[in-house]
Coordinates of C-alpha atoms and ligand atoms in Angstrom, one line a residue:
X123 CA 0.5 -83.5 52.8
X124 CA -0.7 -80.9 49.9
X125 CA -2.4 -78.3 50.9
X126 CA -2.7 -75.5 49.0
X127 CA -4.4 -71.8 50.0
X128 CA -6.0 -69.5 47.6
X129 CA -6.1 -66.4 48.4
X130 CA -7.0 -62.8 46.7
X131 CA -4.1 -61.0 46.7
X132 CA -5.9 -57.4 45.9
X133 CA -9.1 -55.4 47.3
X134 CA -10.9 -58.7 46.4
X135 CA -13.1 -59.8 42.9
X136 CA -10.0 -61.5 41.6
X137 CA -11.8 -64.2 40.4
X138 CA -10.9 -66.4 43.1
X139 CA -14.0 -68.7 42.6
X140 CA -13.4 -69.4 39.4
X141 CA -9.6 -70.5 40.3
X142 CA -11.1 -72.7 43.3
X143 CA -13.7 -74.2 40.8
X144 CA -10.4 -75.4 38.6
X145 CA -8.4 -76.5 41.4
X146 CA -11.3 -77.6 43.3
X147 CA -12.2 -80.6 41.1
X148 CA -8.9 -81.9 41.8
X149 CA -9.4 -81.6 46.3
X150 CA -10.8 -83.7 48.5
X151 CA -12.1 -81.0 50.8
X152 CA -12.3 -77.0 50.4
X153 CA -12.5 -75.0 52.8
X154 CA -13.7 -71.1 53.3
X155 CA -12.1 -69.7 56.2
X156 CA -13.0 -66.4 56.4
X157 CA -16.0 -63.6 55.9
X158 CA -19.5 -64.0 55.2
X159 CA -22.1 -63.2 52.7
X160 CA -20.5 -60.1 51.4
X161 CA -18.0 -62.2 49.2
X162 CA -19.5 -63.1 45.9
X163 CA -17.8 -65.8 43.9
X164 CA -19.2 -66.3 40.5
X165 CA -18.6 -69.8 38.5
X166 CA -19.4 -70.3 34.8
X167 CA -19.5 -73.8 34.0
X168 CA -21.1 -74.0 29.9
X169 CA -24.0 -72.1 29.8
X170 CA -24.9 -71.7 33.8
X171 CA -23.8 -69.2 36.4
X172 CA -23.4 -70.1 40.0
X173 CA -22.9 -67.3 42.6
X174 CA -21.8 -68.5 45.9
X175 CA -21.4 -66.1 48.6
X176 CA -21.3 -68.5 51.8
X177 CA -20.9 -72.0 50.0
X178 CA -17.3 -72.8 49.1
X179 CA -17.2 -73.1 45.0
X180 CA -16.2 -76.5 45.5
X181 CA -19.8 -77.7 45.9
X182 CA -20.1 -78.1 42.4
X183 CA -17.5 -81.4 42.6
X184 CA -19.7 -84.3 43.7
X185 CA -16.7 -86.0 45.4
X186 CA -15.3 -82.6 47.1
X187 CA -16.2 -82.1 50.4
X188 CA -17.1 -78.3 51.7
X189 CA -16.4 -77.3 54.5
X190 CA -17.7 -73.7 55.6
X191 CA -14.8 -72.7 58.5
X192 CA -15.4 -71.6 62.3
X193 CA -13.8 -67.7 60.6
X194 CA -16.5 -67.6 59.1
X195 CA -19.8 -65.5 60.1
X196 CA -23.0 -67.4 58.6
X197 CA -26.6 -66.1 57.7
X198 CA -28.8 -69.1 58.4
X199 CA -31.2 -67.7 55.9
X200 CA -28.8 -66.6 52.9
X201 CA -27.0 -69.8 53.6
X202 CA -30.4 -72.0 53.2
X203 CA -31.5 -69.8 49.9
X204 CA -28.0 -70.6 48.4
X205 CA -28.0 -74.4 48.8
X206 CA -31.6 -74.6 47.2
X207 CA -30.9 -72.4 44.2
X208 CA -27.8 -74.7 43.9
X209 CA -29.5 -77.8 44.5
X210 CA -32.1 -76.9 41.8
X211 CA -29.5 -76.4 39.2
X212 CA -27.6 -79.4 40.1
X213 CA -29.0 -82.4 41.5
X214 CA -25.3 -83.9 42.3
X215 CA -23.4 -81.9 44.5
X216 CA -20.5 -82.5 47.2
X217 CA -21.3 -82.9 50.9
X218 CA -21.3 -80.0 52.9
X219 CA -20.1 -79.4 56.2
X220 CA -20.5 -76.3 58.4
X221 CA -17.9 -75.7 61.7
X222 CA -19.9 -75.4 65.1
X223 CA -17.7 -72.6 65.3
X224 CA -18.8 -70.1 62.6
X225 CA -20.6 -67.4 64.1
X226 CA -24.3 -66.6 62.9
X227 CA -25.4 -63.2 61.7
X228 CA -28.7 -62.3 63.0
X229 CA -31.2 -58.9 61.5
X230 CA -29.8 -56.9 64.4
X231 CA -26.4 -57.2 62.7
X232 CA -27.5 -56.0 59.7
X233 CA -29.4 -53.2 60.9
X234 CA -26.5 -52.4 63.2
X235 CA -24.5 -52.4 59.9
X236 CA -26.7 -49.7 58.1
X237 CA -27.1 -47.6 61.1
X238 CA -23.4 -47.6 62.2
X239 CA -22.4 -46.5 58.0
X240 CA -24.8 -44.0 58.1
X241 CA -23.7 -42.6 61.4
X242 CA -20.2 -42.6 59.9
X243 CA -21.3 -40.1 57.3
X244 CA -18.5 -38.7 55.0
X245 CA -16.1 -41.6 56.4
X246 CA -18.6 -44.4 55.7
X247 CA -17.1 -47.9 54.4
X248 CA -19.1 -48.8 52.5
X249 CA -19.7 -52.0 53.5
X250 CA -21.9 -54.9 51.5
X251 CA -24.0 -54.0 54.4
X252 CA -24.6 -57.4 54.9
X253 CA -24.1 -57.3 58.7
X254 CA -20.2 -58.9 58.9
X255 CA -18.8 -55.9 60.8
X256 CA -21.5 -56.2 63.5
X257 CA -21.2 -59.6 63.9
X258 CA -17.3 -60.3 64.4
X259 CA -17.8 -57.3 66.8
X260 CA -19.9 -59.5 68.8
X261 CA -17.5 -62.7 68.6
X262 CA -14.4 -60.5 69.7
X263 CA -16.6 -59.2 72.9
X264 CA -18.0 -62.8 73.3
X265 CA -21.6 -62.2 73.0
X266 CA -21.9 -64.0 69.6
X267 CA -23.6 -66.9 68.8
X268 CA -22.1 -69.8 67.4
X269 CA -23.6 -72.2 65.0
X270 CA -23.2 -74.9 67.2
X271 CA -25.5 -72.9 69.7
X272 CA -27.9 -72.1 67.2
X273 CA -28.6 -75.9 66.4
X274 CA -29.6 -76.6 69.9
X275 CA -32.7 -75.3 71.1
X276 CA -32.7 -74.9 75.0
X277 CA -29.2 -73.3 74.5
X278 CA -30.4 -70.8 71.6
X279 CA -33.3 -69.5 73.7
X280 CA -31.3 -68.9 76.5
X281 CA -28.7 -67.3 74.2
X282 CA -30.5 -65.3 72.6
X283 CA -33.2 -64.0 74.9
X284 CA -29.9 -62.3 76.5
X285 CA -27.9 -61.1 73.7
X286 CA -31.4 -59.6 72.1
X287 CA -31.7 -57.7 75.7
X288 CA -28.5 -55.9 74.7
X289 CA -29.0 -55.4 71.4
X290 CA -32.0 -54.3 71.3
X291 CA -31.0 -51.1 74.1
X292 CA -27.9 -50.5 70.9
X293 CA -30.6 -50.6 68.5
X294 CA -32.8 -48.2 70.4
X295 CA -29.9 -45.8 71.0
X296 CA -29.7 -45.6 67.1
X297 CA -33.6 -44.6 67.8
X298 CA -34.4 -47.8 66.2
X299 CA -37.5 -49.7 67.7
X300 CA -36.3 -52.9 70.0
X301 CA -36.5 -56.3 67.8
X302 CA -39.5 -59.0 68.4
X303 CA -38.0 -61.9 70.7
X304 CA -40.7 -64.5 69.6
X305 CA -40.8 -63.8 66.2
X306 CA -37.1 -64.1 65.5
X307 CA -36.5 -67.0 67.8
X308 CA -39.1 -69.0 66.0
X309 CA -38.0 -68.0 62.7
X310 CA -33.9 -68.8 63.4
X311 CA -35.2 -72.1 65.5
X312 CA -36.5 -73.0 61.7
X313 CA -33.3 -72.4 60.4
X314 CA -31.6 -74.4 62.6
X315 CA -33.7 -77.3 62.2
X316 CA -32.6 -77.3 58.2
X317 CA -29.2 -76.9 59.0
X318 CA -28.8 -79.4 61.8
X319 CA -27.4 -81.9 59.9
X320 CA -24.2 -80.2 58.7
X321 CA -23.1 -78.7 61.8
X322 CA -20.3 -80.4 63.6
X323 CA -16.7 -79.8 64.9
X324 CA -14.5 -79.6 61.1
X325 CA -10.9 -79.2 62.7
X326 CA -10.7 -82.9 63.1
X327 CA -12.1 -83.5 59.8
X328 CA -9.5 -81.4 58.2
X329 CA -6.5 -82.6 60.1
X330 CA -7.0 -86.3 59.5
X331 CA -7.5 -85.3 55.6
X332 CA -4.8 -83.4 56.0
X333 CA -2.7 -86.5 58.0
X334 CA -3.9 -89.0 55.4
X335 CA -2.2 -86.7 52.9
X336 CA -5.7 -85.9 51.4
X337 CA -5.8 -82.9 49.1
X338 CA -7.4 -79.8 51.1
X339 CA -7.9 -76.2 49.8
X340 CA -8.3 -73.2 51.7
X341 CA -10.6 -70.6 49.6
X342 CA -10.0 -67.1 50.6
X343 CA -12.6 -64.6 50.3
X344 CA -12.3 -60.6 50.4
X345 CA -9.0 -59.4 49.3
X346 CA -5.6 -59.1 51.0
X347 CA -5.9 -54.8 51.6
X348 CA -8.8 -55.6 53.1
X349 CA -7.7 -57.8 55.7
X350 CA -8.4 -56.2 59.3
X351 CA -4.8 -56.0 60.4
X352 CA -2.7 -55.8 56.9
X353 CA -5.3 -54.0 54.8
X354 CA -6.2 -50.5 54.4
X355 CA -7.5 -49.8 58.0
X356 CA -10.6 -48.9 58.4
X357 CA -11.6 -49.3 54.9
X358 CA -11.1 -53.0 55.7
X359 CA -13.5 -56.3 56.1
X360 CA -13.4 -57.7 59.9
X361 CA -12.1 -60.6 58.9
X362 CA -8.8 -62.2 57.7
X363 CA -8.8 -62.6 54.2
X364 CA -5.1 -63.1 54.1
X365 CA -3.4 -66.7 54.1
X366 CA -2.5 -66.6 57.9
X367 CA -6.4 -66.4 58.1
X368 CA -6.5 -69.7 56.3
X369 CA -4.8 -70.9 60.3
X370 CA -7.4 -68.6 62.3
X371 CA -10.2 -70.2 60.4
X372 CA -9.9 -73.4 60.4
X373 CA -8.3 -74.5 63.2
X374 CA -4.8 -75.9 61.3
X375 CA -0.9 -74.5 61.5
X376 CA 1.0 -72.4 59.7
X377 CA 3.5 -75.6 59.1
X378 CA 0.2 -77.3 57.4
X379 CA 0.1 -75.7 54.6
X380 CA 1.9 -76.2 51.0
X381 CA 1.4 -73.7 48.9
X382 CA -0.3 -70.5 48.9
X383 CA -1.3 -68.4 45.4
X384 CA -2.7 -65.3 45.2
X385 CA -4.8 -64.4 42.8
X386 CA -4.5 -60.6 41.3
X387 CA -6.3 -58.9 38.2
X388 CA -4.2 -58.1 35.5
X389 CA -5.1 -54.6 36.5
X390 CA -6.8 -53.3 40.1
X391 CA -10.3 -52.7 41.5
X392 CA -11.9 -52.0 44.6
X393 CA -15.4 -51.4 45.9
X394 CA -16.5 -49.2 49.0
X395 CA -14.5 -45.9 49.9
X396 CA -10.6 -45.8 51.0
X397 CA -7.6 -44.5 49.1
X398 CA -7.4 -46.0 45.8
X399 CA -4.1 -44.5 44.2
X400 CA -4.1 -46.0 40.4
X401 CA -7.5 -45.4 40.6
X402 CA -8.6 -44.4 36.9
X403 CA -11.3 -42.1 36.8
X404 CA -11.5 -41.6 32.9
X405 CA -12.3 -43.5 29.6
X406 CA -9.9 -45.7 30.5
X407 CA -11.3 -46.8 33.9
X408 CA -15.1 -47.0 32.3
X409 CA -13.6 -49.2 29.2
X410 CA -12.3 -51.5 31.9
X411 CA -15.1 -51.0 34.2
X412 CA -17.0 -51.7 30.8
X413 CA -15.1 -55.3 29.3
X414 CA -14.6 -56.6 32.6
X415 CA -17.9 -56.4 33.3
X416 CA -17.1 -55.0 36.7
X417 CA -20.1 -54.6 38.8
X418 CA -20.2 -56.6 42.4
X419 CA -22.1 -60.1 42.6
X420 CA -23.2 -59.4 46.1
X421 CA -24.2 -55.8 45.8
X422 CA -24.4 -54.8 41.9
X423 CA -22.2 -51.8 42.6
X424 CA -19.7 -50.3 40.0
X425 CA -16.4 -51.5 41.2
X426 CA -13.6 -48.5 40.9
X427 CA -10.8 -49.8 38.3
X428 CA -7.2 -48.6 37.8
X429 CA -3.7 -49.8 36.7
X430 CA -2.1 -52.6 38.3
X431 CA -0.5 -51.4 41.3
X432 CA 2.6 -53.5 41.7
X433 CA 3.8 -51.7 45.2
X434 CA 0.6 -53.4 46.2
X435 CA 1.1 -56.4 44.5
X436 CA 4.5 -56.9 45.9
X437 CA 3.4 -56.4 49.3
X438 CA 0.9 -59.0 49.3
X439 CA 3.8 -61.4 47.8
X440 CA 5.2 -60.6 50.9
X441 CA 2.0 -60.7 53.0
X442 CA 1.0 -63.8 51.9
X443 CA 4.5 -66.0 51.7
X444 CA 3.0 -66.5 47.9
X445 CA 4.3 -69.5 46.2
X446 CA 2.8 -68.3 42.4
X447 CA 0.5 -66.0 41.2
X448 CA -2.6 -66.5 38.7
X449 CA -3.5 -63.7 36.9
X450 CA -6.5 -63.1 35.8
X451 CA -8.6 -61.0 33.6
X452 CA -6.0 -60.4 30.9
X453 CA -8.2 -60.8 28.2
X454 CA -10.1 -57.5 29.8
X455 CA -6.8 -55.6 28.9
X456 CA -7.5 -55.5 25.1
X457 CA -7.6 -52.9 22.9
X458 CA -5.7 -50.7 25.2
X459 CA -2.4 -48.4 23.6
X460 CA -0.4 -48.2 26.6
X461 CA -0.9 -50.2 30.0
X462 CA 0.6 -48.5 33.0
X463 CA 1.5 -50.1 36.0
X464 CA 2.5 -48.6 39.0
X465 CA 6.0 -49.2 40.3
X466 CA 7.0 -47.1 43.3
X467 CA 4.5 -44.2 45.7
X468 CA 6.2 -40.7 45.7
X469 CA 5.1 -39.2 49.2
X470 CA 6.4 -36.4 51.3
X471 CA 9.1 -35.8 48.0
X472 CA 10.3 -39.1 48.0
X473 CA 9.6 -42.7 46.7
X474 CA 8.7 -45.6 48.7
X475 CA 7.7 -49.3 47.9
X476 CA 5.4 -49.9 50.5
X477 CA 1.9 -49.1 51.5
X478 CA 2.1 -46.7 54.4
X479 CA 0.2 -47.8 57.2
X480 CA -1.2 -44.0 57.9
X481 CA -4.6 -43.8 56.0
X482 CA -3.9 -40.3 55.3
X483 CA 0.1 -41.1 54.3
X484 CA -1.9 -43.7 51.4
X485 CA -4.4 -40.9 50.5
X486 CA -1.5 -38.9 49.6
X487 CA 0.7 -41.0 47.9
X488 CA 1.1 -40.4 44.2
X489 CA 1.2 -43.7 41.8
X490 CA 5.0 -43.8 39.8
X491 CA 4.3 -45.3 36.4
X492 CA 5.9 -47.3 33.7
X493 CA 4.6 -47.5 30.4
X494 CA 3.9 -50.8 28.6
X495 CA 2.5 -51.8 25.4
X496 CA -1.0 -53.1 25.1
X497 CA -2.8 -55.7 22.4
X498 CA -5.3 -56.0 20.3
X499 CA -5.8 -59.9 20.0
X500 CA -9.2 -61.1 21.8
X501 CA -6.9 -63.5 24.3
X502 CA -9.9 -65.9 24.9
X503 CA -8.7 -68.9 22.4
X504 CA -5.2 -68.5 23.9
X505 CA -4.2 -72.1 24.8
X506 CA -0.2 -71.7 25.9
X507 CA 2.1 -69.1 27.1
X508 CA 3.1 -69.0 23.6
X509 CA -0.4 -68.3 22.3
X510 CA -0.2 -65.3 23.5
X511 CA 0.5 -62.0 22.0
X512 CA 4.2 -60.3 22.7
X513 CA 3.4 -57.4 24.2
X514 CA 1.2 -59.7 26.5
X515 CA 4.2 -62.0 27.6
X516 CA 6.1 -59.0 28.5
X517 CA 3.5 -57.7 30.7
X518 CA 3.4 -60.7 32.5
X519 CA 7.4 -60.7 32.6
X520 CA 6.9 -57.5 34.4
X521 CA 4.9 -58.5 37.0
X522 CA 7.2 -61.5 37.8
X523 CA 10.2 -59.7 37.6
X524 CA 9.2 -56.6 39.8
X525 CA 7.1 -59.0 42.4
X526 CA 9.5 -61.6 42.3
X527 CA 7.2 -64.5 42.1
X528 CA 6.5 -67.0 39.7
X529 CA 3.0 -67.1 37.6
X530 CA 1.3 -70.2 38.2
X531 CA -1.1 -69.9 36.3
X532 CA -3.5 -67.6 33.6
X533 CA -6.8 -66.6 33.2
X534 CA -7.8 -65.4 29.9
X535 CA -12.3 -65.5 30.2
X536 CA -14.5 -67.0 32.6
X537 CA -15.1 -70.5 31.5
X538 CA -13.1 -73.3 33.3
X539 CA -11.7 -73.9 29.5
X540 CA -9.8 -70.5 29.8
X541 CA -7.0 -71.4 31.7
X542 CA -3.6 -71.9 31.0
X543 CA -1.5 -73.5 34.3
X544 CA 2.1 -72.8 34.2
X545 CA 3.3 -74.1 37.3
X546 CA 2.2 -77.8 38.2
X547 CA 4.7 -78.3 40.6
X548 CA 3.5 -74.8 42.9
X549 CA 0.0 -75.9 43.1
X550 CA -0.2 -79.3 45.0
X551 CA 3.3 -81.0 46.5
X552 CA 1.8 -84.3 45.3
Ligands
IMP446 P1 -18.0 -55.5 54.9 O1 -17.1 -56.7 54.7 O2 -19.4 -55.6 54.3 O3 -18.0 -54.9 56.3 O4 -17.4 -54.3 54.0 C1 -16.1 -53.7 54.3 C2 -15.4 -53.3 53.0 O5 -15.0 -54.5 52.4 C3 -16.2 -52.5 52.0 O6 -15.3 -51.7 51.3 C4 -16.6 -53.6 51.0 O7 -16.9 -53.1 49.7 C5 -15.4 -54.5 51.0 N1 -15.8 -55.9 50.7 C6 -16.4 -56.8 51.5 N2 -16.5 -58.0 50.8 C7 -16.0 -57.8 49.6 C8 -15.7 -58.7 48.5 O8 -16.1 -59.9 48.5 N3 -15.1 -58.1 47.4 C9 -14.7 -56.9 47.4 N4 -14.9 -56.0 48.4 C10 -15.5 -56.5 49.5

């Protein structure tokens, strides 16, 4: 058995696809569990740039099978657009394979979406507004339409015709006029006919891979504090980004799995509203903002950036059962004096290290620092641990220490190049 789940161990943009484009390579299957089209995983492989935001990074492998997982909420059309633009910058890619279960996210969703923020007014999300909150709304009152549904034709009609009744009454409460039956049913029955072929039932795929001793990897999407039940409710996706969701979406058990590493940002970063309490809003948060290049692959926004917040950090170690870290981003540090990270929350006149659950408890908490030195050195050529400047090891010491988990491995620039593994032995058991 080795199994191995990656998950973001933050409010998500870790640079998780970059990490499953590494590990990728070396698994026979990878699978995306969770979420929909409001992830955006960027790859940089020489001079091209791949953004996946349904398709699990492992496409790029030509002997890696992808597997998109029944937790996951698929958009026919965005799902179609992304194989083409991939296909046309690669002619070899791995075989794909999409779980009858994955729910399908249809224009009322993403109206629905835009509507239901806007009705929210000062306590908006701030969603991708892709439609993902709408849709798992509809799975958990089992109205939704599976992908297995959509590929057959005499069901779909039937399926839809009713759940377009409903939604189109919602719709026109939001004094929006009802949605065309025709129209979309003709348009989705397209769809399905291009997407026929990878539909099927991916549980037992997985489990004899997984039986055989086969490599499989679980790519997480999202971010752990934004996870439904463990995140930063409501500012949260409506999914399970957390490693336990690697179980819920894709149909193995918790005793499958390996090894599980988080990935985390050498400092922190959210998009949409919720409390944000190392939040930097200064020179120091644009300069980051600035060299990290932080701006979101799905929706172009400016992420908000802060100090590492290790209460959080910790927490997720926790969350997740982490076997390793990888830190990334490190090389976005530079040039900074003095790197704070955030050790302890002071709320109500005393310290805790945990994230309250209260929303209004984690608006008030106030971020306890300690000071560490920064570098100068551009980190990209780094090679080795020892490559790397002192005050650079000690940071990473830090984090260890306080979160008591190993590092597995580094990530010092986007290219696959940049990336110094640590810990063999806490990525695959064999
Ligand atoms: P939704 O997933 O579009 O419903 O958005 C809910 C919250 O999750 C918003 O704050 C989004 O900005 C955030 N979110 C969703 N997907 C991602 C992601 O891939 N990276 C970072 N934040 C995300």
């Amino acid at each position: 058995m080795s199994t191995l789940v990656i998950v973001g161990a933050q409010w998500g943009d870790e640079a998780k696809g970059k990490i499953v484009d590494v590990l990728g390579s070396q698994a026979r299957i990878v699978v995306r569990y969770s979420g929909g089209n409001n992830a955006g995983h960027t790859v940089i492989v020489g001079q091209e740039r791949f953004t996946f935001h349904l398709i699990p990074s492992g496409i790029l492998h030509k002997d890696t099978v992808s597997i998109l997982g029944g937790g996951m909420v698929i958009c026919p059309k965005g799902l179609i657009e992304e194989l083409q633009r991939t296909r046309s910058m690669r002619s070899e890619l791995g075989a794909m394979m999409i779980s009858a279960a994955a729910h399908v996210v249809f224009p009322y969703h993403r109206l629905l979406d835009q509507l239901e923020e806007e009705a929210r007014g000062h306590n908006k999300i701030g969603t991708t507004s892709r439609g993902i909150g709408p849709a798992y709304q509809d799975k958990v009152a089992r109205i939704g339409i599976r992908m297995g549904e959509l590929v057959r034709p005499e069901r779909f009609e039937t399926r839809f015709r009713e759940v377009l009744t409903v939604k189109n009454r919602l719709l026109q409460m939001f004094g929006h006029p009802p949605l065309e039956f025709e129209a979309l049913f003709s348009e989705f029955s397209g769809y399905a006919d291009q997407l026929r072929e990878f539909v099927t039932d991916t549980e037992p795929v997985l489990q004899d891979a997984i039986q055989r001793g086969e490599r499989v990897l679980f790519e997480g999407a999202q971010g752990t504090f934004l996870d439904l039940d463990q995140g930063t409710y409501p500012f949260v996706t409506s999914s399970y980004p957390t490693a336990g969701g690697a179980c819920i979406g894709s149909g193995i058990g918790p005793r499958a799995i390996d090894s599980v590493l988080g990935v985390c940002k050498a400092y922190t970063t959210r998009v949409g509203s919720g409390p944000f309490c190392t939040e930097l809003d200064n020179e120091i948060g644009q300069q980051i903002r600035d060299q990290g290049n932080e701006y979101g692959t799905t929706t172009g926004r400016g992420r908000r950036c802060g100090w590492l917040d290790l209460v959080a950090l910790r927490q997720s170690c926790r969350i997740n059962s982490l076997s390793g870290l990888v830190v990334t981003r490190l090389d976005v540090l530079r040039n900074i004096p003095e790197l704070q990270v955030c050790t302890g929350y002071r709320l109500n006149g005393s310290v805790i290290n945990h994230l309250p659950s209260d929303i209004d408890d984690l608006a008030a908490v106030e971020p306890v620092y300690e000071t560490l030195q920064g570098w100068e050195e551009d980190l990209q050529s780094c090679r080795s641990l020892e490559d790397l400047p002192r005050s650079t090891r000690i940071y990473l010491d830090f984090i260890e220490h306080y979160t008591k988990t190993p590092t597995a491995i580094l990530s010092i620039g986007p290219e696959r190049e940049e990336t110094i593994v640590l810990r063999r032995d806490l990525i695959w058991s064999h």
